[in-house]
Amino acid sequence: MLLKTADDVRGIRVACKLAAEVLDYIAPFVEPGITTGELDRLCHEYMINVQGTIPATLHYAPPGHFPYPKATCISLNDVVCHGIPGAKILKKGDILNIDVTVIKDGYFGDTSRMFFAGKPGIQAKRLSDITYECLWKGILQVKHGAWLGDIAHAVQQHAEGAGYSVVREFCGHGIGKAFHEEPQVLHYGSPGTLSQVWSGMVFTIEPMINAGSRKIHGMNDGWTVKTKDRSLSAQWEHTVLVTDTGYEVLTVSPNMPHPPPFVAANK
Ligand code: MF3
Ligand code: CO
Ligand code: CO
């Protein structure tokens, strides 16, 4: 069902806050010298022991995939998404996306942010910032009656306007009592196309933006996706609720990054 009940929204809101709080928790550990596997282990421990949440990605096995082996996805530099945490040691200047999806009382919450190991290069920082703006350009389109194409177009226009490309093989998704539900939320397209969104729908917006070509290339581990040209890739993700007048970002937490300045100006 695309429209959530008030009870569903309450449950999803809790799960979403918890997912965002995992990212707050892990932020200070992201430093040169730590492995992605250790970051995952810390997140996993926090979910299980502190929050009482279940990591949704662990053993997640959509059709045609091996069960995903870890509690988070950690996608480093030219990894577009679904990087499997492991022995890789962070070096100064690395950029990484940490994507956390938790289950609490049967409800899912899904969010990801970019992090830097030490000080990022100017280009890496710009890619992350523009991608964050793309997410928010998409969020600002969300309201009762808006078209999924409006969201898609806003993201694509901002990314391409900055000289970047939008990955097309992955999209945002409805979420609630399941990890991936209808609708598909594309990050490229035209205004007034696809389908409309209505108050009570909950979905993610999660643009993957490449510094170079949009082409991607899957690794032999069955999960990790890289840019074909090895250019850097960035991603940010929020789960949002459609309301009568606009949107409510559900994946909120005390230390989440502020929205870009154009969001406040818009309100
Ligand atoms: N959290 C991802 C998303 O935003 C999905 C990860 S699935 C996994 O939809 F199996 F790779 F973990
Ligand atoms: Co998602
Ligand atoms: Co996610």
PDB file of C-alpha atoms and ligand atoms in Angstrom:
ATOM      1  CA  MET A   1       0.000   0.000   0.000  1.00  0.00           C
ATOM      2  CA  LEU A   2       1.442   3.371  -1.028  1.00  0.00           C
ATOM      3  CA  LEU A   3      -0.416   5.475   1.561  1.00  0.00           C
ATOM      4  CA  LYS A   4       0.604   4.885   5.162  1.00  0.00           C
ATOM      5  CA  THR A   5      -1.694   4.919   8.171  1.00  0.00           C
ATOM      6  CA  ALA A   6      -0.989   7.258  11.082  1.00  0.00           C
ATOM      7  CA  ASP A   7       0.330   4.237  13.003  1.00  0.00           C
ATOM      8  CA  ASP A   8       2.634   3.316  10.143  1.00  0.00           C
ATOM      9  CA  VAL A   9       3.989   6.863   9.981  1.00  0.00           C
ATOM     10  CA  ARG A  10       4.706   6.809  13.716  1.00  0.00           C
ATOM     11  CA  GLY A  11       6.593   3.530  13.361  1.00  0.00           C
ATOM     12  CA  ILE A  12       8.547   4.635  10.299  1.00  0.00           C
ATOM     13  CA  ARG A  13       9.421   7.952  11.972  1.00  0.00           C
ATOM     14  CA  VAL A  14      11.003   6.083  14.896  1.00  0.00           C
ATOM     15  CA  ALA A  15      12.990   3.766  12.615  1.00  0.00           C
ATOM     16  CA  CYS A  16      14.169   6.709  10.503  1.00  0.00           C
ATOM     17  CA  LYS A  17      15.424   8.683  13.522  1.00  0.00           C
ATOM     18  CA  LEU A  18      17.317   5.620  14.721  1.00  0.00           C
ATOM     19  CA  ALA A  19      18.947   5.153  11.305  1.00  0.00           C
ATOM     20  CA  ALA A  20      20.077   8.799  11.323  1.00  0.00           C
ATOM     21  CA  GLU A  21      21.401   8.408  14.871  1.00  0.00           C
ATOM     22  CA  VAL A  22      23.665   5.561  13.734  1.00  0.00           C
ATOM     23  CA  LEU A  23      25.288   8.034  11.335  1.00  0.00           C
ATOM     24  CA  ASP A  24      25.694  10.588  14.157  1.00  0.00           C
ATOM     25  CA  TYR A  25      27.290   7.869  16.269  1.00  0.00           C
ATOM     26  CA  ILE A  26      29.803   6.753  13.639  1.00  0.00           C
ATOM     27  CA  ALA A  27      30.866  10.224  12.446  1.00  0.00           C
ATOM     28  CA  PRO A  28      33.710  10.772  14.960  1.00  0.00           C
ATOM     29  CA  PHE A  29      35.252   7.381  14.125  1.00  0.00           C
ATOM     30  CA  VAL A  30      35.724   8.245  10.454  1.00  0.00           C
ATOM     31  CA  GLU A  31      39.448   9.058  10.429  1.00  0.00           C
ATOM     32  CA  PRO A  32      42.464   7.950   8.422  1.00  0.00           C
ATOM     33  CA  GLY A  33      43.709   4.569   9.687  1.00  0.00           C
ATOM     34  CA  ILE A  34      40.397   2.899  10.513  1.00  0.00           C
ATOM     35  CA  THR A  35      39.074   0.117   8.280  1.00  0.00           C
ATOM     36  CA  THR A  36      35.629   0.159   6.707  1.00  0.00           C
ATOM     37  CA  GLY A  37      35.047  -3.200   8.419  1.00  0.00           C
ATOM     38  CA  GLU A  38      35.665  -1.615  11.826  1.00  0.00           C
ATOM     39  CA  LEU A  39      33.239   1.226  11.024  1.00  0.00           C
ATOM     40  CA  ASP A  40      30.642  -1.390  10.101  1.00  0.00           C
ATOM     41  CA  ARG A  41      31.322  -3.403  13.246  1.00  0.00           C
ATOM     42  CA  LEU A  42      30.846  -0.307  15.409  1.00  0.00           C
ATOM     43  CA  CYS A  43      27.566   0.568  13.659  1.00  0.00           C
ATOM     44  CA  HIS A  44      26.341  -3.001  13.964  1.00  0.00           C
ATOM     45  CA  GLU A  45      27.150  -3.153  17.670  1.00  0.00           C
ATOM     46  CA  TYR A  46      25.403   0.193  18.247  1.00  0.00           C
ATOM     47  CA  MET A  47      22.275  -0.975  16.423  1.00  0.00           C
ATOM     48  CA  ILE A  48      22.035  -4.269  18.266  1.00  0.00           C
ATOM     49  CA  ASN A  49      23.247  -3.322  21.754  1.00  0.00           C
ATOM     50  CA  VAL A  50      22.286   0.341  22.166  1.00  0.00           C
ATOM     51  CA  GLN A  51      19.265   0.838  19.907  1.00  0.00           C
ATOM     52  CA  GLY A  52      17.715  -2.596  19.761  1.00  0.00           C
ATOM     53  CA  THR A  53      17.407  -2.240  15.981  1.00  0.00           C
ATOM     54  CA  ILE A  54      18.071  -4.818  13.278  1.00  0.00           C
ATOM     55  CA  PRO A  55      20.382  -3.917  10.391  1.00  0.00           C
ATOM     56  CA  ALA A  56      18.170  -4.373   7.323  1.00  0.00           C
ATOM     57  CA  THR A  57      21.041  -4.979   4.932  1.00  0.00           C
ATOM     58  CA  LEU A  58      22.481  -7.984   6.808  1.00  0.00           C
ATOM     59  CA  HIS A  59      21.555 -11.120   4.813  1.00  0.00           C
ATOM     60  CA  TYR A  60      19.375  -9.000   2.521  1.00  0.00           C
ATOM     61  CA  ALA A  61      19.025 -11.007  -0.702  1.00  0.00           C
ATOM     62  CA  PRO A  62      16.990  -9.469  -3.505  1.00  0.00           C
ATOM     63  CA  PRO A  63      16.447 -11.733  -6.537  1.00  0.00           C
ATOM     64  CA  GLY A  64      19.697 -12.385  -8.399  1.00  0.00           C
ATOM     65  CA  HIS A  65      21.917 -11.346  -5.479  1.00  0.00           C
ATOM     66  CA  PHE A  66      23.933 -13.176  -2.849  1.00  0.00           C
ATOM     67  CA  PRO A  67      22.799 -12.319   0.671  1.00  0.00           C
ATOM     68  CA  TYR A  68      24.455  -9.013   1.619  1.00  0.00           C
ATOM     69  CA  PRO A  69      26.989  -9.811   4.353  1.00  0.00           C
ATOM     70  CA  LYS A  70      27.204  -6.623   6.466  1.00  0.00           C
ATOM     71  CA  ALA A  71      25.176  -4.220   8.604  1.00  0.00           C
ATOM     72  CA  THR A  72      25.983  -1.135   6.491  1.00  0.00           C
ATOM     73  CA  CYS A  73      27.104  -0.237   2.992  1.00  0.00           C
ATOM     74  CA  ILE A  74      30.338   1.765   2.866  1.00  0.00           C
ATOM     75  CA  SER A  75      31.186   3.141  -0.559  1.00  0.00           C
ATOM     76  CA  LEU A  76      34.656   4.653  -0.900  1.00  0.00           C
ATOM     77  CA  ASN A  77      35.853   7.118  -3.599  1.00  0.00           C
ATOM     78  CA  ASP A  78      34.965   5.557  -6.978  1.00  0.00           C
ATOM     79  CA  VAL A  79      32.486   3.128  -5.406  1.00  0.00           C
ATOM     80  CA  VAL A  80      29.004   4.270  -6.417  1.00  0.00           C
ATOM     81  CA  CYS A  81      27.045   2.141  -3.935  1.00  0.00           C
ATOM     82  CA  HIS A  82      26.784  -1.136  -2.022  1.00  0.00           C
ATOM     83  CA  GLY A  83      30.438  -1.190  -1.017  1.00  0.00           C
ATOM     84  CA  ILE A  84      30.977  -4.124   1.370  1.00  0.00           C
ATOM     85  CA  PRO A  85      32.863  -3.047   4.502  1.00  0.00           C
ATOM     86  CA  GLY A  86      36.111  -4.955   5.001  1.00  0.00           C
ATOM     87  CA  ALA A  87      39.883  -4.696   5.404  1.00  0.00           C
ATOM     88  CA  LYS A  88      40.288  -1.451   3.436  1.00  0.00           C
ATOM     89  CA  ILE A  89      42.065   1.186   5.557  1.00  0.00           C
ATOM     90  CA  LEU A  90      40.920   4.793   5.161  1.00  0.00           C
ATOM     91  CA  LYS A  91      43.610   7.172   3.900  1.00  0.00           C
ATOM     92  CA  LYS A  92      43.735  10.956   4.243  1.00  0.00           C
ATOM     93  CA  GLY A  93      41.426  12.559   1.686  1.00  0.00           C
ATOM     94  CA  ASP A  94      39.221   9.514   1.066  1.00  0.00           C
ATOM     95  CA  ILE A  95      35.495  10.217   0.672  1.00  0.00           C
ATOM     96  CA  LEU A  96      32.929   7.665   1.678  1.00  0.00           C
ATOM     97  CA  ASN A  97      29.205   7.130   1.850  1.00  0.00           C
ATOM     98  CA  ILE A  98      27.850   5.222   4.825  1.00  0.00           C
ATOM     99  CA  ASP A  99      24.341   3.896   4.180  1.00  0.00           C
ATOM    100  CA  VAL A 100      22.337   2.658   7.151  1.00  0.00           C
ATOM    101  CA  THR A 101      18.951   0.973   7.100  1.00  0.00           C
ATOM    102  CA  VAL A 102      17.481  -0.221  10.393  1.00  0.00           C
ATOM    103  CA  ILE A 103      14.362  -2.142  11.309  1.00  0.00           C
ATOM    104  CA  LYS A 104      12.529  -1.216  14.517  1.00  0.00           C
ATOM    105  CA  ASP A 105       9.234  -2.870  15.467  1.00  0.00           C
ATOM    106  CA  GLY A 106       8.830  -4.052  11.872  1.00  0.00           C
ATOM    107  CA  TYR A 107       9.378  -0.620  10.300  1.00  0.00           C
ATOM    108  CA  PHE A 108      12.324   0.406   8.104  1.00  0.00           C
ATOM    109  CA  GLY A 109      14.303   3.675   8.069  1.00  0.00           C
ATOM    110  CA  ASP A 110      16.973   4.357   5.427  1.00  0.00           C
ATOM    111  CA  THR A 111      19.532   7.166   5.227  1.00  0.00           C
ATOM    112  CA  SER A 112      23.072   7.795   4.064  1.00  0.00           C
ATOM    113  CA  ARG A 113      25.630  10.578   4.277  1.00  0.00           C
ATOM    114  CA  MET A 114      29.050  11.371   2.903  1.00  0.00           C
ATOM    115  CA  PHE A 115      32.048  11.451   5.232  1.00  0.00           C
ATOM    116  CA  PHE A 116      35.701  12.438   4.756  1.00  0.00           C
ATOM    117  CA  ALA A 117      38.807  10.819   6.183  1.00  0.00           C
ATOM    118  CA  GLY A 118      40.760  13.932   7.142  1.00  0.00           C
ATOM    119  CA  LYS A 119      40.515  16.913   4.837  1.00  0.00           C
ATOM    120  CA  PRO A 120      38.988  16.150   1.426  1.00  0.00           C
ATOM    121  CA  GLY A 121      40.349  17.520  -1.843  1.00  0.00           C
ATOM    122  CA  ILE A 122      38.554  20.525  -3.333  1.00  0.00           C
ATOM    123  CA  GLN A 123      36.996  18.413  -6.099  1.00  0.00           C
ATOM    124  CA  ALA A 124      35.811  15.691  -3.727  1.00  0.00           C
ATOM    125  CA  LYS A 125      34.285  18.262  -1.387  1.00  0.00           C
ATOM    126  CA  ARG A 126      32.505  19.966  -4.285  1.00  0.00           C
ATOM    127  CA  LEU A 127      31.104  16.648  -5.526  1.00  0.00           C
ATOM    128  CA  SER A 128      29.763  15.826  -2.066  1.00  0.00           C
ATOM    129  CA  ASP A 129      28.287  19.326  -1.624  1.00  0.00           C
ATOM    130  CA  ILE A 130      26.580  19.361  -5.024  1.00  0.00           C
ATOM    131  CA  THR A 131      25.189  15.863  -4.408  1.00  0.00           C
ATOM    132  CA  TYR A 132      23.797  17.023  -1.057  1.00  0.00           C
ATOM    133  CA  GLU A 133      22.197  19.978  -2.850  1.00  0.00           C
ATOM    134  CA  CYS A 134      20.751  17.557  -5.436  1.00  0.00           C
ATOM    135  CA  LEU A 135      19.082  15.591  -2.634  1.00  0.00           C
ATOM    136  CA  TRP A 136      17.549  18.788  -1.259  1.00  0.00           C
ATOM    137  CA  LYS A 137      16.519  20.097  -4.697  1.00  0.00           C
ATOM    138  CA  GLY A 138      14.571  16.838  -4.964  1.00  0.00           C
ATOM    139  CA  ILE A 139      13.111  17.097  -1.458  1.00  0.00           C
ATOM    140  CA  LEU A 140      11.882  20.645  -2.152  1.00  0.00           C
ATOM    141  CA  GLN A 141       9.686  19.301  -4.977  1.00  0.00           C
ATOM    142  CA  VAL A 142       7.845  16.969  -2.610  1.00  0.00           C
ATOM    143  CA  LYS A 143       4.222  17.841  -1.851  1.00  0.00           C
ATOM    144  CA  HIS A 144       0.718  16.415  -2.296  1.00  0.00           C
ATOM    145  CA  GLY A 145       0.101  16.139  -6.043  1.00  0.00           C
ATOM    146  CA  ALA A 146       3.708  16.652  -7.203  1.00  0.00           C
ATOM    147  CA  TRP A 147       5.059  14.363  -9.910  1.00  0.00           C
ATOM    148  CA  LEU A 148       7.944  11.974  -9.435  1.00  0.00           C
ATOM    149  CA  GLY A 149       9.287  13.532 -12.644  1.00  0.00           C
ATOM    150  CA  ASP A 150       9.485  16.903 -10.848  1.00  0.00           C
ATOM    151  CA  ILE A 151      11.797  15.387  -8.233  1.00  0.00           C
ATOM    152  CA  ALA A 152      13.811  13.556 -10.867  1.00  0.00           C
ATOM    153  CA  HIS A 153      14.246  16.653 -12.993  1.00  0.00           C
ATOM    154  CA  ALA A 154      15.296  18.883 -10.091  1.00  0.00           C
ATOM    155  CA  VAL A 155      18.037  16.411  -9.119  1.00  0.00           C
ATOM    156  CA  GLN A 156      19.262  15.892 -12.674  1.00  0.00           C
ATOM    157  CA  GLN A 157      19.297  19.570 -13.565  1.00  0.00           C
ATOM    158  CA  HIS A 158      21.385  20.488 -10.547  1.00  0.00           C
ATOM    159  CA  ALA A 159      23.872  17.641 -11.059  1.00  0.00           C
ATOM    160  CA  GLU A 160      24.345  18.198 -14.774  1.00  0.00           C
ATOM    161  CA  GLY A 161      24.420  21.958 -14.335  1.00  0.00           C
ATOM    162  CA  ALA A 162      27.468  21.436 -12.138  1.00  0.00           C
ATOM    163  CA  GLY A 163      29.138  19.242 -14.778  1.00  0.00           C
ATOM    164  CA  TYR A 164      28.347  15.917 -13.105  1.00  0.00           C
ATOM    165  CA  SER A 165      26.309  12.883 -14.187  1.00  0.00           C
ATOM    166  CA  VAL A 166      23.415  10.995 -12.601  1.00  0.00           C
ATOM    167  CA  VAL A 167      23.636   7.217 -12.149  1.00  0.00           C
ATOM    168  CA  ARG A 168      20.487   5.715 -13.698  1.00  0.00           C
ATOM    169  CA  GLU A 169      20.591   2.105 -12.573  1.00  0.00           C
ATOM    170  CA  PHE A 170      19.570   2.837  -8.974  1.00  0.00           C
ATOM    171  CA  CYS A 171      16.760   4.925  -7.598  1.00  0.00           C
ATOM    172  CA  GLY A 172      14.962   5.951  -4.435  1.00  0.00           C
ATOM    173  CA  HIS A 173      12.104   3.771  -3.243  1.00  0.00           C
ATOM    174  CA  GLY A 174       9.006   3.574  -1.140  1.00  0.00           C
ATOM    175  CA  ILE A 175       9.705   2.222   2.330  1.00  0.00           C
ATOM    176  CA  GLY A 176       7.677   1.178   5.357  1.00  0.00           C
ATOM    177  CA  LYS A 177       7.087  -2.388   6.450  1.00  0.00           C
ATOM    178  CA  ALA A 178       9.440  -3.442   3.650  1.00  0.00           C
ATOM    179  CA  PHE A 179      12.882  -2.183   2.628  1.00  0.00           C
ATOM    180  CA  HIS A 180      12.081  -1.462  -1.016  1.00  0.00           C
ATOM    181  CA  GLU A 181       8.482  -0.734  -2.003  1.00  0.00           C
ATOM    182  CA  GLU A 182       6.733   1.208  -4.721  1.00  0.00           C
ATOM    183  CA  PRO A 183       7.182   3.827  -5.998  1.00  0.00           C
ATOM    184  CA  GLN A 184      10.553   3.961  -7.742  1.00  0.00           C
ATOM    185  CA  VAL A 185      11.998   7.436  -7.293  1.00  0.00           C
ATOM    186  CA  LEU A 186      14.211   8.158 -10.294  1.00  0.00           C
ATOM    187  CA  HIS A 187      16.855  10.873 -10.179  1.00  0.00           C
ATOM    188  CA  TYR A 188      16.598  11.846 -13.867  1.00  0.00           C
ATOM    189  CA  GLY A 189      13.555  12.752 -15.931  1.00  0.00           C
ATOM    190  CA  SER A 190      11.123  15.483 -16.917  1.00  0.00           C
ATOM    191  CA  PRO A 191       8.682  17.580 -14.877  1.00  0.00           C
ATOM    192  CA  GLY A 192       5.051  16.428 -14.903  1.00  0.00           C
ATOM    193  CA  THR A 193       5.933  12.830 -15.832  1.00  0.00           C
ATOM    194  CA  LEU A 194       5.901   9.419 -14.130  1.00  0.00           C
ATOM    195  CA  SER A 195       3.318   9.314 -11.344  1.00  0.00           C
ATOM    196  CA  GLN A 196       2.048  11.688  -8.698  1.00  0.00           C
ATOM    197  CA  VAL A 197       2.790  11.558  -4.996  1.00  0.00           C
ATOM    198  CA  TRP A 198       0.163  11.991  -2.327  1.00  0.00           C
ATOM    199  CA  SER A 199       0.076  12.961   1.312  1.00  0.00           C
ATOM    200  CA  GLY A 200       0.845   9.838   3.359  1.00  0.00           C
ATOM    201  CA  MET A 201       3.399   8.352   0.972  1.00  0.00           C
ATOM    202  CA  VAL A 202       6.892   7.644   2.332  1.00  0.00           C
ATOM    203  CA  PHE A 203       9.917   7.190   0.091  1.00  0.00           C
ATOM    204  CA  THR A 204      13.629   7.797  -0.119  1.00  0.00           C
ATOM    205  CA  ILE A 205      15.481  10.204  -2.363  1.00  0.00           C
ATOM    206  CA  GLU A 206      19.075   9.052  -2.780  1.00  0.00           C
ATOM    207  CA  PRO A 207      20.908  10.453  -5.795  1.00  0.00           C
ATOM    208  CA  MET A 208      24.200   8.850  -6.831  1.00  0.00           C
ATOM    209  CA  ILE A 209      26.220  11.464  -8.680  1.00  0.00           C
ATOM    210  CA  ASN A 210      29.468  10.826 -10.578  1.00  0.00           C
ATOM    211  CA  ALA A 211      32.216  13.362 -11.218  1.00  0.00           C
ATOM    212  CA  GLY A 212      32.779  11.779 -14.655  1.00  0.00           C
ATOM    213  CA  SER A 213      30.643   9.512 -16.814  1.00  0.00           C
ATOM    214  CA  ARG A 214      27.417   8.042 -15.433  1.00  0.00           C
ATOM    215  CA  LYS A 215      28.501   4.570 -16.543  1.00  0.00           C
ATOM    216  CA  ILE A 216      28.980   1.992 -13.833  1.00  0.00           C
ATOM    217  CA  HIS A 217      30.553  -1.387 -13.473  1.00  0.00           C
ATOM    218  CA  GLY A 218      29.741  -4.199 -10.998  1.00  0.00           C
ATOM    219  CA  MET A 219      32.527  -5.970  -9.069  1.00  0.00           C
ATOM    220  CA  ASN A 220      32.949  -9.723  -8.686  1.00  0.00           C
ATOM    221  CA  ASP A 221      31.784  -9.699  -5.063  1.00  0.00           C
ATOM    222  CA  GLY A 222      28.260  -9.469  -6.467  1.00  0.00           C
ATOM    223  CA  TRP A 223      27.489  -6.148  -4.749  1.00  0.00           C
ATOM    224  CA  THR A 224      30.080  -3.404  -5.075  1.00  0.00           C
ATOM    225  CA  VAL A 225      29.344  -0.978  -7.904  1.00  0.00           C
ATOM    226  CA  LYS A 226      32.079   1.375  -9.187  1.00  0.00           C
ATOM    227  CA  THR A 227      32.243   4.132 -11.765  1.00  0.00           C
ATOM    228  CA  LYS A 228      33.453   2.709 -15.055  1.00  0.00           C
ATOM    229  CA  ASP A 229      35.918   5.571 -15.567  1.00  0.00           C
ATOM    230  CA  ARG A 230      37.061   5.384 -11.911  1.00  0.00           C
ATOM    231  CA  SER A 231      35.928   8.953 -11.269  1.00  0.00           C
ATOM    232  CA  LEU A 232      34.657   9.818  -7.798  1.00  0.00           C
ATOM    233  CA  SER A 233      31.018   9.195  -6.902  1.00  0.00           C
ATOM    234  CA  ALA A 234      28.899  10.620  -4.083  1.00  0.00           C
ATOM    235  CA  GLN A 235      25.485   9.883  -2.588  1.00  0.00           C
ATOM    236  CA  TRP A 236      23.202  11.300   0.110  1.00  0.00           C
ATOM    237  CA  GLU A 237      19.891   9.781   1.189  1.00  0.00           C
ATOM    238  CA  HIS A 238      16.892  10.813   3.250  1.00  0.00           C
ATOM    239  CA  THR A 239      13.539   9.137   3.842  1.00  0.00           C
ATOM    240  CA  VAL A 240      10.679  11.646   3.440  1.00  0.00           C
ATOM    241  CA  LEU A 241       6.952  11.746   4.145  1.00  0.00           C
ATOM    242  CA  VAL A 242       4.658  13.579   1.722  1.00  0.00           C
ATOM    243  CA  THR A 243       2.356  16.022   3.522  1.00  0.00           C
ATOM    244  CA  ASP A 244      -0.515  18.237   2.298  1.00  0.00           C
ATOM    245  CA  THR A 245       1.719  21.283   2.174  1.00  0.00           C
ATOM    246  CA  GLY A 246       5.089  19.727   1.413  1.00  0.00           C
ATOM    247  CA  TYR A 247       7.352  17.234   3.046  1.00  0.00           C
ATOM    248  CA  GLU A 248       8.663  15.994   6.368  1.00  0.00           C
ATOM    249  CA  VAL A 249      12.207  14.631   6.384  1.00  0.00           C
ATOM    250  CA  LEU A 250      12.004  11.586   8.663  1.00  0.00           C
ATOM    251  CA  THR A 251      15.690  10.639   8.875  1.00  0.00           C
ATOM    252  CA  VAL A 252      16.571  13.420  11.288  1.00  0.00           C
ATOM    253  CA  SER A 253      18.994  13.415  14.217  1.00  0.00           C
ATOM    254  CA  PRO A 254      20.772  15.903  16.484  1.00  0.00           C
ATOM    255  CA  ASN A 255      23.988  16.005  14.432  1.00  0.00           C
ATOM    256  CA  MET A 256      22.612  15.730  10.931  1.00  0.00           C
ATOM    257  CA  PRO A 257      24.094  18.280   8.524  1.00  0.00           C
ATOM    258  CA  HIS A 258      22.049  21.458   8.049  1.00  0.00           C
ATOM    259  CA  PRO A 259      20.110  21.697   4.799  1.00  0.00           C
ATOM    260  CA  PRO A 260      21.792  23.897   2.169  1.00  0.00           C
ATOM    261  CA  PRO A 261      21.051  27.655   2.461  1.00  0.00           C
ATOM    262  CA  PHE A 262      18.555  27.633  -0.431  1.00  0.00           C
ATOM    263  CA  VAL A 263      16.219  25.423   1.647  1.00  0.00           C
ATOM    264  CA  ALA A 264      15.721  27.960   4.435  1.00  0.00           C
ATOM    265  CA  ALA A 265      15.269  30.698   1.816  1.00  0.00           C
ATOM    266  CA  ASN A 266      12.495  28.610   0.298  1.00  0.00           C
ATOM    267  CA  LYS A 267      10.441  28.090   3.452  1.00  0.00           C
TER     268      LYS A 267
HETATM  269  N1  MF3 B   1      20.377   1.129   1.753  1.00  0.00           N
HETATM  270  C1  MF3 B   1      20.369   0.910   0.331  1.00  0.00           C
HETATM  271  C2  MF3 B   1      19.284   1.772  -0.233  1.00  0.00           C
HETATM  272  O1  MF3 B   1      19.371   2.945  -0.029  1.00  0.00           O
HETATM  273  C3  MF3 B   1      20.186  -0.522  -0.051  1.00  0.00           C
HETATM  274  C4  MF3 B   1      21.323  -1.378   0.319  1.00  0.00           C
HETATM  275  S1  MF3 B   1      20.955  -2.998  -0.067  1.00  0.00           S
HETATM  276  C5  MF3 B   1      22.356  -3.838   0.326  1.00  0.00           C
HETATM  277  O2  MF3 B   1      18.300   1.387  -0.794  1.00  0.00           O
HETATM  278  F1  MF3 B   1      22.028  -5.067   0.278  1.00  0.00           F
HETATM  279  F2  MF3 B   1      23.305  -3.500  -0.524  1.00  0.00           F
HETATM  280  F3  MF3 B   1      22.754  -3.519   1.525  1.00  0.00           F
HETATM  281 CO    CO B   2      17.355   3.572   0.064  1.00  0.00          CO
HETATM  282 CO    CO B   3      20.117   3.442   1.893  1.00  0.00          CO
END
